[in-house]
């Protein structure tokens, strides 16, 4: 069966350190992968998109890698700040599924001052 | 408007009743999506529209759920004979039609069936 797995345990990290989140998938052939941030009581907010032929994408303090051999994406927040505390979701768009995204369960990040 | 608007923000209904949830997408976004999210889980796909037509409705759990987008803009998700298990946050999102664009989500409608 198809699965998208994110660490369900919260990630506690000290301010200024780098937070690294993992998104693993099985039995998918994604065309691209997206990362979203979600705050309590709000809808997810789009952060980054990385395509199957790209290895790495950066945006400000965020970096995403995509390894289609390992079937894994890593999401890094460098120089983390308390304002980065939120749940982070990865989502896959399959080659045969048009614009439809399938989401993982998300990982909660708590950045402590 | 500037963002995706969902109304109502909260809805409490009795088991067996009919509910309608409304989504007003970003102007010019041809694709519209409905997801539902339970506490502690990621959004679960329900249906998506490209223009007026449902491009993929494979996530609708059963025939009590139905969605329309008659003019290619506003969409309504309709749930008949609601059950307690339907309680969740229903999220709507829109995007430019072509692939490779992120979604813009609304804040959701929290549906509680009592």
Coordinates of N, CA and C in Angstrom, one line a residue:
Chain A
X1 N 0.8 -1.2 0.0 CA 0.0 0.0 0.0 C 0.9 1.2 0.0
X2 N 0.3 2.4 -0.4 CA 1.0 3.6 -0.4 C 1.1 4.3 0.9
X3 N 2.2 4.8 1.3 CA 2.4 5.5 2.6 C 3.2 6.7 2.5
X4 N 2.9 7.7 3.2 CA 3.8 8.9 3.4 C 4.0 9.0 4.9
X5 N 5.2 8.9 5.4 CA 5.5 8.9 6.8 C 6.3 10.1 7.2
X6 N 5.8 10.7 8.2 CA 6.6 11.8 8.9 C 6.6 11.4 10.4
X7 N 7.7 11.8 11.0 CA 7.8 11.5 12.5 C 6.7 12.1 13.2
X8 N 5.9 11.3 13.9 CA 4.8 11.8 14.6 C 5.2 12.4 16.0
X9 N 6.4 12.1 16.4 CA 6.8 12.7 17.7 C 7.3 14.2 17.5
X10 N 7.0 15.0 18.4 CA 7.3 16.4 18.3 C 8.9 16.6 18.3
X11 N 9.3 17.5 17.6 CA 10.8 17.8 17.6 C 11.0 19.1 18.4
X12 N 11.7 18.9 19.6 CA 12.0 20.0 20.4 C 13.5 20.4 20.1
X13 N 13.7 21.7 19.9 CA 15.0 22.2 19.5 C 15.3 23.5 20.1
X14 N 16.5 23.8 20.3 CA 17.0 25.0 20.9 C 17.1 26.1 19.8
X15 N 16.7 27.3 20.2 CA 16.8 28.4 19.3 C 18.2 28.6 18.7
X16 N 18.3 28.8 17.4 CA 19.6 29.0 16.8 C 20.1 27.7 16.1
X17 N 19.6 26.5 16.6 CA 20.0 25.3 16.0 C 19.2 25.0 14.7
X18 N 19.7 24.0 14.0 CA 19.0 23.5 12.7 C 18.0 22.4 13.0
X19 N 16.8 22.6 12.6 CA 15.8 21.5 12.8 C 15.8 20.8 11.5
X20 N 15.8 19.4 11.5 CA 15.7 18.6 10.3 C 14.5 17.6 10.5
X21 N 13.6 17.7 9.5 CA 12.4 16.9 9.5 C 12.5 15.9 8.3
X22 N 11.9 14.7 8.5 CA 12.0 13.7 7.5 C 10.6 13.3 6.9
X23 N 10.6 13.1 5.6 CA 9.4 12.6 5.0 C 9.8 11.4 4.1
X24 N 9.3 10.3 4.5 CA 9.5 9.0 3.7 C 8.3 8.6 3.0
X25 N 8.4 8.0 1.8 CA 7.2 7.5 1.1 C 7.5 6.1 0.5
X26 N 6.5 5.4 0.4 CA 6.6 4.0 -0.3 C 5.5 3.9 -1.3
X27 N 5.9 3.2 -2.4 CA 4.9 2.8 -3.4 C 4.3 4.0 -4.1
X28 N 5.1 5.1 -4.2 CA 4.7 6.3 -5.0 C 5.7 6.6 -6.0
X29 N 5.2 7.2 -7.1 CA 6.1 7.8 -8.1 C 5.8 9.3 -8.2
X30 N 6.3 10.1 -7.3 CA 5.9 11.5 -7.2 C 6.5 12.3 -8.4
X31 N 5.7 13.2 -8.9 CA 6.2 14.2 -9.9 C 6.9 15.3 -9.1
X32 N 6.4 15.7 -8.0 CA 7.0 16.7 -7.1 C 6.5 16.6 -5.7
X33 N 7.2 17.2 -4.8 CA 6.9 17.2 -3.4 C 6.8 18.6 -2.9
X34 N 5.9 18.8 -1.9 CA 5.8 20.2 -1.4 C 5.8 20.1 0.2
X35 N 6.2 21.2 0.8 CA 6.2 21.3 2.2 C 5.3 22.5 2.6
X36 N 4.6 22.3 3.7 CA 3.6 23.3 4.2 C 3.9 23.4 5.7
X37 N 3.5 24.6 6.2 CA 3.5 24.9 7.6 C 2.1 25.1 8.0
X38 N 1.8 24.5 9.2 CA 0.4 24.7 9.7 C 0.5 25.1 11.2
X39 N -0.2 26.3 11.5 CA -0.3 26.7 12.9 C -1.7 26.3 13.4
X40 N -1.8 26.2 14.7 CA -3.1 25.7 15.3 C -4.3 26.6 14.9
X41 N -5.4 25.9 14.4 CA -6.6 26.6 14.0 C -6.5 27.3 12.7
X42 N -5.4 27.0 11.9 CA -5.3 27.7 10.6 C -5.1 26.6 9.5
X43 N -5.3 27.0 8.3 CA -5.0 26.1 7.2 C -3.5 26.0 6.9
X44 N -3.0 25.0 6.3 CA -1.6 24.9 5.9 C -1.2 26.1 5.0
X45 N 0.1 26.5 5.1 CA 0.7 27.5 4.3 C 1.8 26.9 3.5
X46 N 1.8 27.1 2.2 CA 2.8 26.6 1.2 C 4.1 27.2 1.5
X47 N 5.2 26.4 1.6 CA 6.5 26.9 1.8 C 7.4 26.6 0.6
X48 N 7.5 25.4 0.1 CA 8.5 25.0 -0.9 C 8.0 23.9 -1.8
X49 N 8.4 23.9 -3.0 CA 8.1 22.8 -3.9 C 9.4 22.3 -4.5
X50 N 9.6 21.0 -4.6 CA 10.8 20.4 -5.2 C 10.4 19.3 -6.2
X51 N 10.9 19.4 -7.4 CA 10.5 18.4 -8.5 C 11.4 17.2 -8.4
X52 N 10.9 16.1 -9.1 CA 11.6 14.8 -9.0 C 13.0 14.9 -9.6
X53 N 13.3 15.8 -10.5 CA 14.6 15.9 -11.1 C 15.5 17.0 -10.4
X54 N 15.0 17.5 -9.2 CA 15.8 18.4 -8.4 C 16.3 17.8 -7.2
X55 N 17.5 18.1 -6.8 CA 18.1 17.5 -5.6 C 17.9 18.3 -4.3
X56 N 17.9 19.6 -4.5 CA 17.8 20.6 -3.4 C 17.2 21.9 -3.8
X57 N 16.4 22.5 -2.9 CA 15.8 23.8 -3.0 C 16.0 24.6 -1.8
X58 N 16.2 25.9 -1.9 CA 16.4 26.7 -0.8 C 15.5 27.9 -0.8
X59 N 15.0 28.4 0.3 CA 14.3 29.6 0.4 C 14.6 30.2 1.8
X60 N 15.3 31.3 1.8 CA 15.7 32.0 3.0 C 16.3 30.9 4.0
X61 N 15.8 30.7 5.2 CA 16.4 29.8 6.1 C 15.9 28.3 5.9
X62 N 15.2 28.1 4.9 CA 14.7 26.7 4.6 C 15.4 26.0 3.5
X63 N 15.6 24.7 3.7 CA 16.3 23.9 2.6 C 15.5 22.6 2.5
X64 N 15.2 22.2 1.3 CA 14.6 20.9 1.1 C 15.5 20.1 0.2
X65 N 15.6 18.8 0.5 CA 16.3 17.8 -0.4 C 15.3 16.8 -0.8
X66 N 15.5 16.1 -1.9 CA 14.6 15.1 -2.5 C 15.4 14.0 -3.1
X67 N 15.3 12.8 -2.5 CA 16.1 11.7 -3.0 C 15.1 10.6 -3.4
X68 N 14.9 10.5 -4.8 CA 13.9 9.6 -5.3 C 14.4 8.1 -5.2
X69 N 15.7 7.9 -5.0 CA 16.2 6.5 -4.8 C 15.9 6.1 -3.4
X70 N 16.1 6.9 -2.4 CA 15.8 6.6 -1.0 C 14.3 6.8 -0.7
X71 N 13.6 7.4 -1.6 CA 12.2 7.8 -1.4 C 12.1 8.6 -0.1
X72 N 12.8 9.7 -0.1 CA 12.9 10.5 1.1 C 13.1 12.0 0.8
X73 N 12.4 12.9 1.5 CA 12.7 14.3 1.5 C 13.1 14.7 2.9
X74 N 14.1 15.6 3.0 CA 14.5 16.2 4.2 C 14.2 17.7 4.2
X75 N 13.7 18.2 5.3 CA 13.3 19.6 5.4 C 14.1 20.2 6.5
X76 N 14.9 21.3 6.2 CA 15.8 21.9 7.2 C 15.4 23.3 7.5
X77 N 15.3 23.7 8.8 CA 15.2 25.0 9.2 C 16.5 25.4 9.9
X78 N 17.2 26.3 9.3 CA 18.5 26.7 9.9 C 18.2 28.0 10.8
X79 N 19.1 28.1 11.7 CA 19.0 29.3 12.7 C 17.6 29.4 13.2
X80 N 17.1 28.3 13.7 CA 15.7 28.3 14.1 C 15.3 29.3 15.1
X81 N 14.1 29.8 15.1 CA 13.5 30.8 16.0 C 12.2 30.3 16.6
X82 N 11.9 30.8 17.8 CA 10.6 30.4 18.4 C 9.4 30.6 17.4
X83 N 9.5 31.6 16.6 CA 8.4 31.8 15.6 C 8.3 30.7 14.6
X84 N 9.3 29.8 14.5 CA 9.2 28.7 13.6 C 8.4 27.5 14.2
X85 N 8.0 27.6 15.4 CA 7.2 26.6 16.1 C 5.9 26.4 15.4
X86 N 5.7 25.2 14.9 CA 4.4 24.9 14.1 C 4.5 23.4 13.7
X87 N 3.5 23.0 13.0 CA 3.5 21.6 12.4 C 3.9 21.8 11.0
X88 N 4.7 20.9 10.5 CA 5.2 20.9 9.1 C 4.7 19.6 8.4
X89 N 4.1 19.9 7.3 CA 3.5 18.8 6.5 C 4.2 18.6 5.2
X90 N 4.5 17.4 4.8 CA 5.0 17.1 3.4 C 3.8 16.6 2.6
X91 N 3.8 16.8 1.3 CA 2.8 16.4 0.4 C 3.3 16.0 -0.9
X92 N 2.8 14.9 -1.5 CA 3.3 14.4 -2.8 C 2.2 14.6 -3.8
X93 N 2.7 15.0 -5.0 CA 1.8 15.0 -6.2 C 2.3 13.9 -7.1
X94 N 1.4 12.9 -7.4 CA 1.8 11.8 -8.2 C 1.7 12.1 -9.7
X95 N 2.5 11.4 -10.4 CA 2.6 11.7 -11.9 C 1.3 11.5 -12.5
X96 N 0.5 10.5 -12.1 CA -0.8 10.2 -12.7 C -2.0 10.8 -12.1
X97 N -1.7 11.8 -11.1 CA -2.9 12.2 -10.3 C -3.2 13.7 -10.5
X98 N -2.7 14.3 -11.6 CA -3.1 15.7 -11.9 C -2.5 16.6 -10.8
X99 N -3.3 17.5 -10.3 CA -2.9 18.5 -9.3 C -3.1 18.0 -7.9
X100 N -3.6 16.8 -7.7 CA -4.0 16.3 -6.4 C -2.7 16.0 -5.5
X101 N -2.7 16.6 -4.3 CA -1.7 16.3 -3.3 C -2.1 15.3 -2.2
X102 N -1.2 14.4 -1.9 CA -1.5 13.5 -0.8 C -0.5 13.9 0.4
X103 N -1.1 14.1 1.6 CA -0.3 14.7 2.7 C 0.1 13.6 3.6
X104 N 1.3 13.9 4.3 CA 1.7 13.1 5.4 C 1.0 13.6 6.7
X105 N 1.3 12.9 7.8 CA 0.7 13.3 9.0 C 1.2 14.5 9.7
X106 N 2.4 15.0 9.3 CA 3.0 16.2 9.9 C 3.8 15.9 11.1
X107 N 4.8 16.8 11.3 CA 5.7 16.8 12.5 C 5.6 18.1 13.2
X108 N 5.4 18.1 14.5 CA 5.3 19.3 15.2 C 6.7 19.7 15.7
X109 N 7.0 21.0 15.5 CA 8.3 21.5 15.9 C 8.1 22.5 16.9
X110 N 8.9 22.5 18.0 CA 8.9 23.4 19.1 C 10.3 24.0 19.3
X111 N 10.4 25.3 19.0 CA 11.7 25.9 19.2 C 11.7 26.7 20.5
X112 N 12.7 26.3 21.3 CA 12.7 26.9 22.7 C 13.7 28.0 22.7
X113 N 13.4 29.1 23.3 CA 14.4 30.3 23.4 C 15.5 29.9 24.4
Chain B
X1 N -11.1 37.8 -3.8 CA -10.5 38.3 -2.6 C -9.0 37.9 -2.4
X2 N -8.4 38.4 -1.4 CA -7.0 38.2 -1.2 C -6.6 36.7 -0.8
X3 N -7.6 36.1 -0.2 CA -7.3 34.7 0.2 C -8.5 33.8 -0.1
X4 N -8.4 32.5 0.4 CA -9.5 31.6 0.3 C -10.4 31.8 1.5
X5 N -11.6 32.0 1.3 CA -12.6 32.2 2.3 C -13.5 31.0 2.5
X6 N -13.7 30.5 3.7 CA -14.6 29.4 4.0 C -15.6 29.9 5.1
X7 N -16.8 29.5 4.8 CA -17.9 29.8 5.7 C -18.8 28.6 5.9
X8 N -19.4 28.4 7.1 CA -19.0 29.1 8.3 C -17.7 28.6 8.8
X9 N -17.2 29.3 9.8 CA -15.9 28.9 10.4 C -16.2 27.7 11.4
X10 N -17.3 27.7 12.0 CA -17.7 26.6 12.9 C -19.2 26.2 12.6
X11 N -19.4 24.9 12.7 CA -20.8 24.5 12.5 C -21.0 23.3 13.4
X12 N -22.1 23.4 14.2 CA -22.5 22.3 15.1 C -23.9 21.9 14.6
X13 N -24.0 20.6 14.3 CA -25.3 20.1 13.8 C -25.6 18.7 14.5
X14 N -26.9 18.4 14.4 CA -27.3 17.2 15.0 C -27.1 16.0 14.1
X15 N -26.9 14.9 14.6 CA -26.7 13.7 13.8 C -28.0 13.5 12.9
X16 N -27.7 13.2 11.6 CA -28.9 13.0 10.7 C -29.2 14.2 9.9
X17 N -28.7 15.4 10.3 CA -29.0 16.6 9.6 C -28.1 16.8 8.3
X18 N -28.6 17.7 7.5 CA -27.8 18.1 6.2 C -27.1 19.4 6.5
X19 N -25.8 19.4 6.0 CA -25.0 20.6 6.1 C -24.4 21.0 4.8
X20 N -24.2 22.3 4.6 CA -23.4 22.8 3.4 C -22.3 23.7 3.9
X21 N -21.1 23.4 3.3 CA -19.9 24.2 3.6 C -19.5 24.9 2.4
X22 N -19.2 26.2 2.5 CA -18.9 27.0 1.3 C -17.4 27.4 1.3
X23 N -16.9 27.5 0.0 CA -15.5 27.9 -0.2 C -15.5 28.9 -1.3
X24 N -14.9 30.0 -1.1 CA -14.7 31.1 -2.1 C -13.2 31.2 -2.4
X25 N -12.8 30.7 -3.5 CA -11.3 30.6 -3.8 C -10.7 31.9 -4.2
X26 N -9.4 31.9 -4.4 CA -8.7 33.1 -5.0 C -9.2 33.3 -6.4
X27 N -9.5 34.6 -6.7 CA -9.9 34.9 -8.1 C -8.9 34.5 -9.1
X28 N -9.3 33.8 -10.1 CA -8.3 33.3 -11.2 C -7.8 32.0 -10.9
X29 N -8.0 31.4 -9.8 CA -7.5 30.0 -9.5 C -8.5 29.0 -10.1
X30 N -8.1 28.3 -11.1 CA -9.0 27.4 -11.7 C -9.2 26.0 -11.0
X31 N -8.2 25.7 -10.2 CA -8.3 24.4 -9.4 C -8.7 24.7 -8.0
X32 N -9.7 23.9 -7.5 CA -10.2 24.0 -6.1 C -10.2 22.6 -5.5
X33 N -9.8 22.5 -4.2 CA -9.7 21.2 -3.6 C -10.4 21.3 -2.2
X34 N -11.0 20.1 -1.9 CA -11.5 19.9 -0.5 C -10.8 18.8 0.2
X35 N -10.4 19.1 1.4 CA -9.7 18.1 2.3 C -10.5 18.1 3.6
X36 N -10.3 17.1 4.4 CA -10.7 17.1 5.8 C -9.6 16.7 6.7
X37 N -9.6 17.2 7.9 CA -8.4 17.0 8.8 C -9.0 16.7 10.2
X38 N -8.5 15.6 10.7 CA -8.9 15.2 12.1 C -7.7 15.6 13.0
X39 N -7.9 15.8 14.2 CA -6.9 16.3 15.2 C -5.7 15.4 15.1
X40 N -4.5 16.0 15.0 CA -3.3 15.3 15.0 C -2.9 14.6 13.7
X41 N -3.7 14.8 12.7 CA -3.5 14.1 11.4 C -3.3 15.1 10.3
X42 N -2.7 14.6 9.2 CA -2.6 15.5 8.0 C -3.9 15.6 7.3
X43 N -4.1 16.5 6.4 CA -5.3 16.7 5.6 C -5.5 15.4 4.7
X44 N -6.8 15.0 4.6 CA -7.2 13.9 3.8 C -7.9 14.3 2.6
X45 N -7.5 13.9 1.4 CA -8.1 14.4 0.2 C -9.6 13.9 0.0
X46 N -10.4 14.8 -0.4 CA -11.8 14.5 -0.7 C -12.1 14.6 -2.2
X47 N -11.9 15.8 -2.8 CA -12.3 16.0 -4.2 C -11.6 17.2 -4.7
X48 N -11.3 17.2 -6.0 CA -10.8 18.5 -6.6 C -11.5 18.8 -7.9
X49 N -11.6 20.1 -8.2 CA -12.2 20.6 -9.4 C -11.2 21.3 -10.2
X50 N -11.3 21.1 -11.5 CA -10.6 21.9 -12.5 C -11.7 22.6 -13.3
X51 N -11.8 23.9 -13.0 CA -13.0 24.6 -13.6 C -14.3 24.2 -12.9
X52 N -15.3 23.9 -13.7 CA -16.6 23.5 -13.1 C -16.7 22.0 -12.8
X53 N -15.8 21.2 -13.4 CA -15.9 19.8 -13.3 C -15.1 19.1 -12.3
X54 N -15.6 18.1 -11.7 CA -14.8 17.3 -10.7 C -13.7 16.5 -11.4
X55 N -12.5 16.8 -11.2 CA -11.4 16.1 -11.9 C -11.1 14.8 -11.2
X56 N -11.3 14.8 -9.9 CA -11.0 13.6 -9.1 C -11.9 13.6 -7.8
X57 N -12.8 12.7 -7.7 CA -13.6 12.7 -6.5 C -13.4 11.4 -5.7
X58 N -12.2 10.8 -5.9 CA -12.0 9.5 -5.3 C -11.9 9.5 -3.8
X59 N -11.7 10.7 -3.2 CA -11.6 10.7 -1.7 C -12.9 10.9 -1.0
X60 N -14.0 11.1 -1.7 CA -15.3 11.2 -1.0 C -15.6 9.9 -0.4
X61 N -15.9 9.9 0.9 CA -16.0 8.6 1.6 C -17.2 7.7 1.3
X62 N -18.3 8.4 0.9 CA -19.5 7.6 0.5 C -20.5 8.6 -0.2
X63 N -21.6 8.1 -0.5 CA -22.6 8.9 -1.3 C -23.3 10.0 -0.5
X64 N -23.0 10.1 0.8 CA -23.6 11.2 1.6 C -22.9 12.5 1.3
X65 N -21.7 12.4 0.7 CA -20.9 13.6 0.5 C -21.0 13.9 -1.0
X66 N -21.1 15.2 -1.3 CA -21.2 15.7 -2.6 C -20.7 17.1 -2.7
X67 N -20.1 17.5 -3.8 CA -19.6 18.9 -3.9 C -19.9 19.4 -5.3
X68 N -20.1 20.7 -5.4 CA -20.4 21.3 -6.7 C -19.6 22.6 -6.8
X69 N -19.4 23.0 -8.1 CA -18.7 24.3 -8.4 C -19.3 24.8 -9.7
X70 N -20.5 25.2 -9.6 CA -21.3 25.4 -10.9 C -20.8 26.4 -11.8
X71 N -20.1 27.5 -11.3 CA -19.6 28.5 -12.2 C -18.1 28.6 -12.2
X72 N -17.5 27.6 -11.7 CA -16.0 27.6 -11.7 C -15.3 28.5 -10.7
X73 N -16.1 28.9 -9.8 CA -15.5 29.8 -8.7 C -15.9 29.2 -7.3
X74 N -16.9 29.7 -6.7 CA -17.4 29.2 -5.4 C -17.7 27.8 -5.5
X75 N -17.4 27.0 -4.4 CA -17.8 25.6 -4.3 C -18.5 25.4 -3.0
X76 N -19.4 24.4 -3.0 CA -20.1 24.0 -1.9 C -19.9 22.5 -1.6
X77 N -19.5 22.1 -0.4 CA -19.5 20.7 0.0 C -20.7 20.4 0.8
X78 N -21.4 19.4 0.3 CA -22.7 19.0 0.9 C -22.6 17.7 1.6
X79 N -23.1 17.6 2.8 CA -23.1 16.3 3.5 C -24.5 16.0 4.0
X80 N -25.0 14.9 3.6 CA -26.4 14.5 4.0 C -26.3 13.5 5.1
X81 N -27.3 13.5 5.9 CA -27.5 12.5 7.0 C -26.2 12.4 7.8
X82 N -25.8 13.5 8.3 CA -24.5 13.6 9.0 C -24.4 12.5 10.1
X83 N -23.2 12.1 10.3 CA -22.8 11.1 11.4 C -21.7 11.7 12.3
X84 N -21.6 11.2 13.5 CA -20.6 11.7 14.4 C -19.2 11.6 13.8
X85 N -19.0 10.6 13.1 CA -17.7 10.4 12.5 C -17.3 11.4 11.4
X86 N -18.3 12.2 11.0 CA -18.0 13.3 10.0 C -17.4 14.5 10.7
X87 N -17.4 14.5 12.0 CA -16.8 15.6 12.7 C -15.3 15.8 12.4
X88 N -14.9 16.9 11.9 CA -13.5 17.2 11.5 C -13.5 18.7 11.1
X89 N -12.2 19.1 10.7 CA -12.1 20.4 10.1 C -12.1 20.2 8.5
X90 N -12.9 20.8 7.8 CA -13.0 20.7 6.4 C -12.2 21.9 5.8
X91 N -11.2 21.6 5.0 CA -10.3 22.6 4.5 C -10.6 22.7 3.0
X92 N -10.6 23.9 2.5 CA -10.7 24.2 1.1 C -9.4 24.8 0.6
X93 N -8.9 24.6 -0.6 CA -7.7 25.2 -1.1 C -7.9 25.5 -2.6
X94 N -7.2 26.4 -3.1 CA -7.2 26.7 -4.6 C -5.8 26.9 -5.1
X95 N -5.6 26.7 -6.4 CA -4.3 26.9 -7.0 C -4.5 27.2 -8.4
X96 N -3.5 27.8 -9.0 CA -3.5 28.0 -10.5 C -3.6 26.6 -11.1
X97 N -4.2 26.5 -12.2 CA -4.6 25.2 -12.8 C -3.4 24.3 -13.1
X98 N -2.3 24.9 -13.6 CA -1.2 24.0 -14.1 C -0.4 23.4 -12.9
X99 N 0.2 22.3 -13.1 CA 0.9 21.6 -12.1 C 2.1 22.4 -11.6
X100 N 2.5 22.2 -10.4 CA 3.7 22.8 -9.9 C 3.5 24.1 -9.1
X101 N 2.3 24.3 -8.7 CA 2.0 25.5 -7.9 C 1.5 25.0 -6.6
X102 N 1.9 25.8 -5.5 CA 1.4 25.4 -4.2 C -0.1 25.8 -4.0
X103 N -0.7 25.1 -3.1 CA -2.1 25.4 -2.7 C -2.1 26.6 -1.8
X104 N -3.2 27.4 -1.9 CA -3.6 28.4 -0.9 C -4.8 27.8 -0.1
X105 N -4.6 27.6 1.1 CA -5.7 27.0 1.9 C -6.5 28.1 2.6
X106 N -7.8 27.9 2.9 CA -8.6 28.6 3.8 C -8.3 28.2 5.2
X107 N -9.0 28.8 6.2 CA -8.8 28.5 7.6 C -9.7 27.3 8.0
X108 N -10.6 26.9 7.1 CA -11.3 25.7 7.4 C -12.7 25.9 8.1
X109 N -13.5 24.9 8.0 CA -14.8 24.9 8.7 C -14.7 23.8 9.7
X110 N -14.9 24.1 11.0 CA -14.9 23.0 12.0 C -16.3 22.5 12.1
X111 N -16.5 21.3 11.7 CA -17.8 20.6 11.8 C -17.9 19.7 13.0
X112 N -18.9 19.9 13.8 CA -19.1 19.0 15.0 C -20.5 18.4 14.8
X113 N -20.6 17.1 14.8 CA -21.9 16.4 14.7 C -22.2 15.9 16.1
X114 N -23.3 16.3 16.7 CA -23.6 15.8 18.1 C -24.8 14.9 18.1

